[in-house]
Coordinates of C-alpha atoms and ligand atoms in Angstrom, one line a residue:
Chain A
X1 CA 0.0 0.0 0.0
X2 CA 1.4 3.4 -0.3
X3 CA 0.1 6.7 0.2
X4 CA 0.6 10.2 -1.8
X5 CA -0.1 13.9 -0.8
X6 CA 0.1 15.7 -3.5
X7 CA 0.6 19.4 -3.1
X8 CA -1.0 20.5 -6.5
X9 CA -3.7 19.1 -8.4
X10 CA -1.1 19.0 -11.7
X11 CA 0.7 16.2 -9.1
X12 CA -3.0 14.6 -8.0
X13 CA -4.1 14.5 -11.0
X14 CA -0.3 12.6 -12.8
X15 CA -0.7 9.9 -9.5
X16 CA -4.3 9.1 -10.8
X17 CA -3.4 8.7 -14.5
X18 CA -0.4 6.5 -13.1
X19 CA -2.4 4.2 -11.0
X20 CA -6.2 4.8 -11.7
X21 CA -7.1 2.4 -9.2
X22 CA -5.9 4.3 -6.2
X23 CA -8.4 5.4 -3.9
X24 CA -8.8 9.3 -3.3
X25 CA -9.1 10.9 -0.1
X26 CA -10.6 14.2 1.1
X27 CA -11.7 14.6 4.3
X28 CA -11.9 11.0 5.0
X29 CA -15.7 11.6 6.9
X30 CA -17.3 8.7 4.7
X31 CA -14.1 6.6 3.6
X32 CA -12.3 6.5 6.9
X33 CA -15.5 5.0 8.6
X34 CA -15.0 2.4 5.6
X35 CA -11.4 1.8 6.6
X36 CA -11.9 1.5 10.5
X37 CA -13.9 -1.3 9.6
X38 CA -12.7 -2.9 7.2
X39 CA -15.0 -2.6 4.8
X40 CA -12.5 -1.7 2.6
X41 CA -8.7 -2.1 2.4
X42 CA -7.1 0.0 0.1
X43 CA -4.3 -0.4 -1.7
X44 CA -2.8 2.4 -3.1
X45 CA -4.4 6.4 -1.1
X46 CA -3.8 9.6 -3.0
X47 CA -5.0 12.2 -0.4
X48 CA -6.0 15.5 -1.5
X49 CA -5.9 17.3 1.8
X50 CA -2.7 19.9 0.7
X51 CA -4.1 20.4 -2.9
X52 CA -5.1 24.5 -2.2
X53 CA -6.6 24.4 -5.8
X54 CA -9.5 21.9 -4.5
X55 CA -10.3 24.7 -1.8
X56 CA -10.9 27.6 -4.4
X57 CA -13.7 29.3 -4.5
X58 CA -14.0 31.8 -7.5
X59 CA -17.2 34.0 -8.2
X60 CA -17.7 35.8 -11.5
X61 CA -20.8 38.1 -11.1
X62 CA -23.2 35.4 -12.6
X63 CA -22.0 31.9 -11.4
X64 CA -20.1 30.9 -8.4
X65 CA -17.6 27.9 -8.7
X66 CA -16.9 26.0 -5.3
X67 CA -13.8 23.5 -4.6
X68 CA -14.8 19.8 -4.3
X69 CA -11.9 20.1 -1.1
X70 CA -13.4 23.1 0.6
X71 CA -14.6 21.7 4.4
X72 CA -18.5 22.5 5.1
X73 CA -17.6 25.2 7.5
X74 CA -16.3 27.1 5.0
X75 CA -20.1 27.3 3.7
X76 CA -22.4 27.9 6.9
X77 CA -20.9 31.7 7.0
X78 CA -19.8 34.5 5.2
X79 CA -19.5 34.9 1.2
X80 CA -20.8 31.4 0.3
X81 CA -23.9 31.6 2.9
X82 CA -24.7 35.1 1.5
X83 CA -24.7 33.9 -2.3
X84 CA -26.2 30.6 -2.0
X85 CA -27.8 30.8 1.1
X86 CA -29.3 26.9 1.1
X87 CA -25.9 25.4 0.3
X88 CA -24.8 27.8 4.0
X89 CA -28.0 26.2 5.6
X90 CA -27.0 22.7 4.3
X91 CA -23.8 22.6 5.1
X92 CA -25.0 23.5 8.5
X93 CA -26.7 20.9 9.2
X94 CA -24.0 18.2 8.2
X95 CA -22.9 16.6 11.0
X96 CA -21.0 17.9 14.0
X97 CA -18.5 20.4 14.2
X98 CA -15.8 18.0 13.9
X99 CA -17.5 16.9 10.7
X100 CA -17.7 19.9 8.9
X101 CA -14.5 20.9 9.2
X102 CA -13.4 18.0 7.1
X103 CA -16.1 16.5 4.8
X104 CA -16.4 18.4 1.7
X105 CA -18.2 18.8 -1.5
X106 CA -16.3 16.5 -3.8
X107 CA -16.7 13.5 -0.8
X108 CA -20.5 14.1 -0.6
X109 CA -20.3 14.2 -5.0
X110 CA -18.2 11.3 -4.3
X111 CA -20.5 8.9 -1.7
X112 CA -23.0 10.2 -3.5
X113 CA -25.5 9.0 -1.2
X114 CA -29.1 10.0 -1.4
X115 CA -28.7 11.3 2.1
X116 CA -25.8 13.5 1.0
X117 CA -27.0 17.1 2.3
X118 CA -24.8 19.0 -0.6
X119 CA -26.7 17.7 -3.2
X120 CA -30.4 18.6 -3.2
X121 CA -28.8 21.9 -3.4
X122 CA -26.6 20.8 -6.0
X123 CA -29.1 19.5 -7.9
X124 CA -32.4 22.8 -7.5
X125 CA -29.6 25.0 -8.7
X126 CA -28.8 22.6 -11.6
X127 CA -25.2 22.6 -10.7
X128 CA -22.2 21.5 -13.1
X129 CA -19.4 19.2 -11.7
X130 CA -16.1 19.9 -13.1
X131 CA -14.2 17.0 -13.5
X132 CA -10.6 16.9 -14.6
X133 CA -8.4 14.2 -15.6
X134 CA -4.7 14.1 -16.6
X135 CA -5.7 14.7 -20.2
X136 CA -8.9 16.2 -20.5
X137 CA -11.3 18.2 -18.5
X138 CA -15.5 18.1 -19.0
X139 CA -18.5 19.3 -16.9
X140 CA -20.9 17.0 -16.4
X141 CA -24.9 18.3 -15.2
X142 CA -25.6 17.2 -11.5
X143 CA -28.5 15.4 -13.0
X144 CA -26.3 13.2 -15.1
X145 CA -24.0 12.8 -12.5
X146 CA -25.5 11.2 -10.2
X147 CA -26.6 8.1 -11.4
X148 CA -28.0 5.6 -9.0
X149 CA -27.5 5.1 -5.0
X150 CA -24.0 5.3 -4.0
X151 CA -22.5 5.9 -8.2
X152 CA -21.9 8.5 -9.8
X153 CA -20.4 9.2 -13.8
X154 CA -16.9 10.1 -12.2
X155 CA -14.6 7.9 -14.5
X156 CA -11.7 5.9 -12.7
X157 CA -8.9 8.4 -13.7
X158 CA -11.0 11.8 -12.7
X159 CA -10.9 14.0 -9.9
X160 CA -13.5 16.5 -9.3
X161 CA -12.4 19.9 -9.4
X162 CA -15.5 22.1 -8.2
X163 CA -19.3 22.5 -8.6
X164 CA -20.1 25.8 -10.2
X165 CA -23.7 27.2 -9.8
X166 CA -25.7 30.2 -10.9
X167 CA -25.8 33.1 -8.0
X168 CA -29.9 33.3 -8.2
X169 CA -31.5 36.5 -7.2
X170 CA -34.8 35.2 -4.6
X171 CA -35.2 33.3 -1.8
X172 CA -33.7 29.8 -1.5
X173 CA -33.7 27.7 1.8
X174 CA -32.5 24.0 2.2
X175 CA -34.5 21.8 5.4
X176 CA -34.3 18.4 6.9
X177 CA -35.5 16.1 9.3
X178 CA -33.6 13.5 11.1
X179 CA -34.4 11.7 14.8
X180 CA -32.3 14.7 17.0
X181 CA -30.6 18.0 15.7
X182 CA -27.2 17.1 15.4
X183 CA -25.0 14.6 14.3
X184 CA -28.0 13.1 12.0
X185 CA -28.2 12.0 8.4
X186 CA -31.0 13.0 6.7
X187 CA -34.3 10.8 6.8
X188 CA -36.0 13.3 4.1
X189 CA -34.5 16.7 3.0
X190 CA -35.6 19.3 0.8
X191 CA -34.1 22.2 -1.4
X192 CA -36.6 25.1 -2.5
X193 CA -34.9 27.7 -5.0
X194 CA -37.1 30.5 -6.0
X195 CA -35.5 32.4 -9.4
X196 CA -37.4 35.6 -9.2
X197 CA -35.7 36.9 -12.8
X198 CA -36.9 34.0 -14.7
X199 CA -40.0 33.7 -12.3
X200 CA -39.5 29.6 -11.7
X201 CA -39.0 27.5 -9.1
X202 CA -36.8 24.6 -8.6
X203 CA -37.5 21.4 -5.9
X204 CA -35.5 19.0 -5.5
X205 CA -35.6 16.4 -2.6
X206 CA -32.9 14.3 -1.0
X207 CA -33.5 10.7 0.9
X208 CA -36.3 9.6 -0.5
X209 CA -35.4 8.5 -3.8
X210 CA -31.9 6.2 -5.4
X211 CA -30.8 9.8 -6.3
X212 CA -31.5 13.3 -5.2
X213 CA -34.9 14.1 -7.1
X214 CA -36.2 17.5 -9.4
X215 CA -39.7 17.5 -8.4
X216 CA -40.3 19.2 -12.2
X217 CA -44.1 19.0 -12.2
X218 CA -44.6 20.8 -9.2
X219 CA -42.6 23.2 -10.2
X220 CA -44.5 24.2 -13.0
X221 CA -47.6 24.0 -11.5
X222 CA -46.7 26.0 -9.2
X223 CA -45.7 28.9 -11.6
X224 CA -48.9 28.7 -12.9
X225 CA -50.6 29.6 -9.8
X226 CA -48.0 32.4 -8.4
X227 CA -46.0 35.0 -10.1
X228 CA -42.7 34.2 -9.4
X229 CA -41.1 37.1 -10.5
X230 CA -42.8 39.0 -7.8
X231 CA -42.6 38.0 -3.7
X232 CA -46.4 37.0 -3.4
X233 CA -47.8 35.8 0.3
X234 CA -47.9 32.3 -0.2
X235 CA -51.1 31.1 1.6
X236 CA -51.7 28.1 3.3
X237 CA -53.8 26.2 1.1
X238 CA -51.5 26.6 -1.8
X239 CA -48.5 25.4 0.2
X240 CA -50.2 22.4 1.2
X241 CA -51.3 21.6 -2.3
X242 CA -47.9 22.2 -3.2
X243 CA -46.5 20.0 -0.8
X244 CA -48.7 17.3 -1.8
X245 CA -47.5 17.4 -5.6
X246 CA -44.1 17.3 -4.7
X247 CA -44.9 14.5 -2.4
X248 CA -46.6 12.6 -5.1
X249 CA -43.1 12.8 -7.0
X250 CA -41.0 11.3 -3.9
X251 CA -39.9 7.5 -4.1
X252 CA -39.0 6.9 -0.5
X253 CA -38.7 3.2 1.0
X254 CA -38.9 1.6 3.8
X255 CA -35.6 1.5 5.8
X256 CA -33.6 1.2 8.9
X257 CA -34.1 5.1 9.2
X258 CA -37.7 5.5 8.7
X259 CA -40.7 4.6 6.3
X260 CA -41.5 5.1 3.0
X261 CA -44.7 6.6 4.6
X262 CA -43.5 8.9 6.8
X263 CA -40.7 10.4 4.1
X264 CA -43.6 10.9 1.7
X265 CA -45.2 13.0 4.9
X266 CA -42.0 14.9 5.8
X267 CA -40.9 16.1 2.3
X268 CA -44.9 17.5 1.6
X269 CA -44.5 19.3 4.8
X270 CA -41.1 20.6 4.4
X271 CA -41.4 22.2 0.8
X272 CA -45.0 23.5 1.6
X273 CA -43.0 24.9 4.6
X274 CA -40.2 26.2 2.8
X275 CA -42.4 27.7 0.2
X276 CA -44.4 29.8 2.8
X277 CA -41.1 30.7 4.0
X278 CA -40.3 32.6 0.5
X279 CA -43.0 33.8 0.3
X280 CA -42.7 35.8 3.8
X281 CA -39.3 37.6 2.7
Chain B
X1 CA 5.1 13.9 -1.0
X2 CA 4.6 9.8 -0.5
X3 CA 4.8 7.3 1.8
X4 CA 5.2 4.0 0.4
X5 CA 6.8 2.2 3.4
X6 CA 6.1 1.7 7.0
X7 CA 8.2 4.6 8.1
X8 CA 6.7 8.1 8.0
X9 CA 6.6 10.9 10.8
X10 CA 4.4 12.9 12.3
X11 CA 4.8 15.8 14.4
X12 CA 2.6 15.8 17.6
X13 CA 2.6 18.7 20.1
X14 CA 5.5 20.1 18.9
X15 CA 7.8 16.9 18.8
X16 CA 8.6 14.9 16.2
X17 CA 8.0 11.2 16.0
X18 CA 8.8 8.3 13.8
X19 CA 6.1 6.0 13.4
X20 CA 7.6 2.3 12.1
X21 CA 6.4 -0.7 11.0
X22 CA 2.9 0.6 11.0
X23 CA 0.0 -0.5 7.9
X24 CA -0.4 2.8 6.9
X25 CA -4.1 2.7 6.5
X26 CA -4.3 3.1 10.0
X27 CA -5.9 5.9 11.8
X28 CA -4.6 8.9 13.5
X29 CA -6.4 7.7 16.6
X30 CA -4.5 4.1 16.6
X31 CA -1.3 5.8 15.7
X32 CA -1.7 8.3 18.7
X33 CA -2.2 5.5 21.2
X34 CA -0.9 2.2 20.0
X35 CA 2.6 3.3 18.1
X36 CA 3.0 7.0 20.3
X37 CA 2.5 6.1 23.6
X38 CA -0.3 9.4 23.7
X39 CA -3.7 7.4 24.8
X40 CA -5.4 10.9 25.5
X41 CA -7.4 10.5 22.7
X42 CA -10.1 8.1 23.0
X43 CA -11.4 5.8 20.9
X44 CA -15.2 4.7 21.2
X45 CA -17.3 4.5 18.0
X46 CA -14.0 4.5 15.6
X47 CA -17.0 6.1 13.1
X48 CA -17.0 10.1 13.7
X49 CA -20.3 9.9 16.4
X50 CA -18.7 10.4 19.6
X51 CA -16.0 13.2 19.5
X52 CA -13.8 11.2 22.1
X53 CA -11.0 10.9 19.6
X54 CA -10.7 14.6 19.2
X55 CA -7.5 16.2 18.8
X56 CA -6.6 20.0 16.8
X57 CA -4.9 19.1 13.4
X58 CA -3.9 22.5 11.5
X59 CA -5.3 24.3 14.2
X60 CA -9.2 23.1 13.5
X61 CA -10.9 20.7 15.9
X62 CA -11.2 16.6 14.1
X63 CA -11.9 13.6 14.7
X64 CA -8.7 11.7 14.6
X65 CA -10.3 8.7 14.0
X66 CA -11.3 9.5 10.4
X67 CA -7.6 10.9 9.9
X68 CA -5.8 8.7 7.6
X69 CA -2.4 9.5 10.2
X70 CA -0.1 8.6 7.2
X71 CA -1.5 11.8 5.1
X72 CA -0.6 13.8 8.1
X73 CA 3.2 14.0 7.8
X74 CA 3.1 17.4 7.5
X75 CA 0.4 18.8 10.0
X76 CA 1.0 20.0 13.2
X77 CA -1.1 17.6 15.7
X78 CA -1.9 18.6 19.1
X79 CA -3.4 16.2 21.5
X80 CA -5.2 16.5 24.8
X81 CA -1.7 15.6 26.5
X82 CA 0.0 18.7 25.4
X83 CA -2.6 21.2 27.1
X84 CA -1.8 20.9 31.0
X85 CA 1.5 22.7 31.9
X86 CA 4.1 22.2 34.3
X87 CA 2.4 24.5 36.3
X88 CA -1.0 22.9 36.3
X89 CA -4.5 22.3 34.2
X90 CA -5.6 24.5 32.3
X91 CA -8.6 26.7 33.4
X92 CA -11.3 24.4 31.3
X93 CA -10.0 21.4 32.5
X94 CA -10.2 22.8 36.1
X95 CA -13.9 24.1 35.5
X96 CA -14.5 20.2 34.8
X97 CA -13.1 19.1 38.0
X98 CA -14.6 21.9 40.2
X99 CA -17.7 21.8 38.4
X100 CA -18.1 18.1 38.7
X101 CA -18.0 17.4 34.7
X102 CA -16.4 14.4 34.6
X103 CA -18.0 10.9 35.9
X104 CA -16.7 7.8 34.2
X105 CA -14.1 10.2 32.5
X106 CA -14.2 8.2 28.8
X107 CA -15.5 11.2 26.9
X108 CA -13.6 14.1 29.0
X109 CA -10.6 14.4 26.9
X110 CA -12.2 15.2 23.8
X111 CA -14.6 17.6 25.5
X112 CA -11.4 19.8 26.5
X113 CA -10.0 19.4 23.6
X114 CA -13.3 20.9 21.9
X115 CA -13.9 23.3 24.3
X116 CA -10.1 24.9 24.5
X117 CA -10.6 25.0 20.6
X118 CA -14.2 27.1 20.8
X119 CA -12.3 29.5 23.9
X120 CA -9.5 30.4 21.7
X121 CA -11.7 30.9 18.5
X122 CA -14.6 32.5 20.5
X123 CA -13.5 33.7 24.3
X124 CA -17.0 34.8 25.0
X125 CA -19.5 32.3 23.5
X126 CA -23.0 32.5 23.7
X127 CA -25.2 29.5 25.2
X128 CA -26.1 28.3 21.9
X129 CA -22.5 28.6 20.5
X130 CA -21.3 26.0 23.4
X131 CA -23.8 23.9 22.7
X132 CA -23.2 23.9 18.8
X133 CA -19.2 23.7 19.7
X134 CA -19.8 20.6 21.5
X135 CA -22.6 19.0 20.1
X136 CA -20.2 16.3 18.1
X137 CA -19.0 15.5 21.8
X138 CA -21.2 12.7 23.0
X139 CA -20.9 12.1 27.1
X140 CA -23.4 8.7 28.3
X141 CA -23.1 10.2 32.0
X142 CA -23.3 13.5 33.0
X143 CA -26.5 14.8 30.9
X144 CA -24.4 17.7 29.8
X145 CA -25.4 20.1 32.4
X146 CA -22.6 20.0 34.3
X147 CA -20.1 20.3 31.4
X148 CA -22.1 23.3 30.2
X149 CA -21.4 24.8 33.4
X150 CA -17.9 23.9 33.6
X151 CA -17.3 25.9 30.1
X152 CA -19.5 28.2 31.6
X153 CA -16.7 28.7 34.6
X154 CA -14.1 28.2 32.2
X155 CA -15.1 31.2 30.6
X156 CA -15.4 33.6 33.4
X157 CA -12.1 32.5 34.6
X158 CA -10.7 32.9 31.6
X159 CA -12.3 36.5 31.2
X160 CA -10.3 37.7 34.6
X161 CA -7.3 36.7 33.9
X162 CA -7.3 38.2 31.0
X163 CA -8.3 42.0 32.7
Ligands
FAD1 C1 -20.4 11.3 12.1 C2 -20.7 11.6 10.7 C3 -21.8 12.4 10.4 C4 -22.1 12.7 9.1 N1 -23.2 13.5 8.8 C5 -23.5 13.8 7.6 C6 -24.6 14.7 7.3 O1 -25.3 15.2 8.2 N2 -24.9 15.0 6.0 C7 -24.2 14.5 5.0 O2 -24.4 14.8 3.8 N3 -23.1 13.6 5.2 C8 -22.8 13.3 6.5 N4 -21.7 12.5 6.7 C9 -21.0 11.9 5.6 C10 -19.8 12.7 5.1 O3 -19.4 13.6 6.1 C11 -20.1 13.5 3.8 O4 -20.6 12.7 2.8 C12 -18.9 14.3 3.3 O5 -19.4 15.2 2.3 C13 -17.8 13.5 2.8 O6 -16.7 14.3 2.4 P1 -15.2 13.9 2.7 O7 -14.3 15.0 2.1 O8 -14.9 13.6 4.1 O9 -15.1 12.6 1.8 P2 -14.1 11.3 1.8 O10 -14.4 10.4 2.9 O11 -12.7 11.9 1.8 O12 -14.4 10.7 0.4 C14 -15.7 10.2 0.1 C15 -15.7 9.6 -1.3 O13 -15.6 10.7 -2.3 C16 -14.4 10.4 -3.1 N5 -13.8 11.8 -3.3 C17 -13.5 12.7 -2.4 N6 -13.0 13.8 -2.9 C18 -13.0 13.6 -4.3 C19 -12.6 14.3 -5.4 N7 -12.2 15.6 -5.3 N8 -12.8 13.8 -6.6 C20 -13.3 12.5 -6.8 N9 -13.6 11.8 -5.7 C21 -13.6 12.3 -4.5 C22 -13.6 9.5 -2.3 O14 -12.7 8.7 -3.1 C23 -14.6 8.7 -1.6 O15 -15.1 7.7 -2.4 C24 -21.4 12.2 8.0 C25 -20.2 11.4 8.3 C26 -19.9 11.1 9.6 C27 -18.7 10.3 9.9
FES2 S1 -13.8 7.4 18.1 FE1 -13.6 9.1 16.7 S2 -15.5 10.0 16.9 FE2 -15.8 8.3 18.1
FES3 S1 -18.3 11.3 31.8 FE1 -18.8 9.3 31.2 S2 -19.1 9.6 29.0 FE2 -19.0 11.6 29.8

């Protein structure tokens, strides 16, 4: 076994091309627990904790592009909270302290577990993923890249770089539930994204489903009941309804976590929630 | 930089320590107390739950069992051992024993360790900031009330020595 830090992603990125079979390692929150018991022995580690490139976080006016290295608490305050405020509130709820200060982006994109928090976000603000090999780089959709529970499109030789998202003008919120307050993965979750310029909605729900899912025809029905472009009360009756068709578009199961019946409950309550909550800004 | 054989080095509270015929999978936390000699750390749920493993890495708070210690060769560690002085505890860890925050004791090192992180980010937290700071700390005796107020004397003490 042998293991590499690389100190720049030129270096990461030349250890994966030489040995594509060599595990990467971020903050080691999901594949340390793996380790320990010994659900997996690695052979070959390339650990991406000293590759500052995978902690960049570059904003341009329009989009904002976030390293797949950056540790959650990076996210719950300051410029990231303030320009996509569910990915702050998110990344708050991950975990414990401890947590956050390691896990990251690109481990979440890499697990890619339904639970991840990151990637209902991720996936309402139709994120890309920048992935980057030693010969080529592409930028896959977050629909397309996560393809089924626990796999994602990363080829063998790729690294991911960063997410980049649109900075959306209107009120976006992120909201789970989970048996205590901390230290819990998510038994439902739910990402509401409200684009005033283009007067949409996005939905998108985590936990209840092999892969985070776009809730796509709530979302248009719902823009033909409210004018998005403008902040409209939302009222009661509407949320509910709303909460119901997103509900309707939920594919929970039953599971050591919860039920398939009480997901389909949490994620109508939490989007009709979050939408009232948009609508009160 | 790589490790490829069973010899790498890691510098914990200041010193510097050559860690030998180790598989180097293995975690921080078994590093620290089966090849170091530093059991301050404990080691409970091996899984990132309890926060008894807790130890400062870079100067941020971990969990040193999910530390791969092998990709740590160049961090500065600091462990619960290194806090107490020649000249006695440090204020937090005597709020815990004035205060009565310890019982069985198992998950009292990475509480101080935690807490003496949160003091020297935040020297005045608010009640809900200790509670967030610790809440990746789980302790099965003590119902947390009277580690709250040991943090709670840590920080007054703290606050007059400073004036
Ligand atoms: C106690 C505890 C609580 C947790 N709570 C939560 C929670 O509330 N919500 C939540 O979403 N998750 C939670 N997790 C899971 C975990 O913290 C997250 O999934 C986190 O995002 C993983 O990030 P990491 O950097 O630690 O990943 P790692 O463990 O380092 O890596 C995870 C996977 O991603 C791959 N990978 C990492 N970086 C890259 C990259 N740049 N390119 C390609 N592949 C990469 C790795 O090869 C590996 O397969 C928890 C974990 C623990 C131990
Ligand atoms: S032993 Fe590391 S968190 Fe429990
Ligand atoms: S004192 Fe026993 S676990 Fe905290």
């Amino acid at each position: 076994m042998s293991v590499v830090v690389p100190r720049t992603l030129t270096d990461a990125l030349s250890a994966m091309a030489a040995n594509p079979s060599a595990l990467l390692l971020q903050g080691g929150t999901d594949l340390m627990v793996e380790i320990n018991f010994n659900h997996r022995k690695p052979v070959d580690v390339i650990a991406l904790r000293r590759v500052a490139e995978l902690r960049a976080v570059k904003i341009d006016g329009k989009t904002i592009s976030i390293g797949a290295g950056l540790p959650y608490q990076e996210m719950e305050t300051g410029q990231i909270a303030q320009l996509v405020p569910a990915l702050g509130q998110a990344a708050r709820t991950v975990g414990s302290p401890q947590i956050r200060a390691a896990g990251s982006l690109g481990g979440n994109l890499g697990t890619c577990s339904p639970a991840g928090d990151g990637l209902p976000v991720l996936s309402a603000l139709d994120a890309m993923i920048n992935l980057r090999s030693a010969s080529a780089s592409r930028a896959v959709s977050i629909h397309e890249f996560m393809v089924g529970v626990k796999r994602n499109a990363k080829m063998p030789d790729e690294i991911i770089v960063s997410a980049t998202m649109p900075i959306v003008r209107g009120w976006q919120g992120y909201a789970k539930v989970g048996v205590r307050n901390a230290m819990v993965i998510s038994v439902a979750s739910c990402c509401l994204v409200v684009d005033r310029a283009a007067g949409t909605v996005a939905v998108a729900l985590g936990a209840v489903g092999p892969t985070v899912i776009r809730c796509r025809q709530a979302e248009q029905w719902l823009a033909t009941k409210v004018d998005l472009k403008q902040t409209a009360t939302i009222d009661a009756k509407l949320a509910a309804e709303f909460g119901q068709r997103v509900a309707t578009e939920a594919r929970p199961i039953d599971d050591h976590r919860s039920t398939a019946d009480y997901r389909r409950h949490a994620v109508a309550k939490l989007s009709g929630r979050l939408l009232q909550r948009s609508g009160a800004q | 930089m790589s490790v490829g054989n069973e010899i790498y080095s890691l510098t914990v509270n200041g010193e510097h320590h050559q860690v030998k015929d180790a598989w180097i999978g293995e975690s921080l936390l078994y590093v620290l107390r089966e090849r170091l000699g530093l059991p301050g750390a404990k080691g409970a749920c091996e899984q990132g739950e309890c926060g008894s493993c807790t130890v400062i890495i870079d100067g941020e708070a971990v969990c040193s069992c999910l530390v791969m210690a092998a990709t740590a060769i160049d961090s500065e560690i600091t462990t619960v051992e290194s806090l107490a002085k020649k000249n006695g505890l440090t204020e937090v860890q005597d709020a815990f024993i004035t205060e009565g925050g310890v019982q069985c004791g198992f998950c009292t090192p990475g509480l101080v360790v935690a807490i003496e992180h949160l003091l020297n980010k935040n020297p005045d937290p608010s009640e809900l900031e200790i509670k967030e700071a610790i809440s990746g700390n789980i302790c099965r005796c003590t119902g947390y009330g009277r580690i709250f107020e040991a943090v709670t004397t840590a920080v007054a003490t703290r606050k007059a020595a400073r004036n």
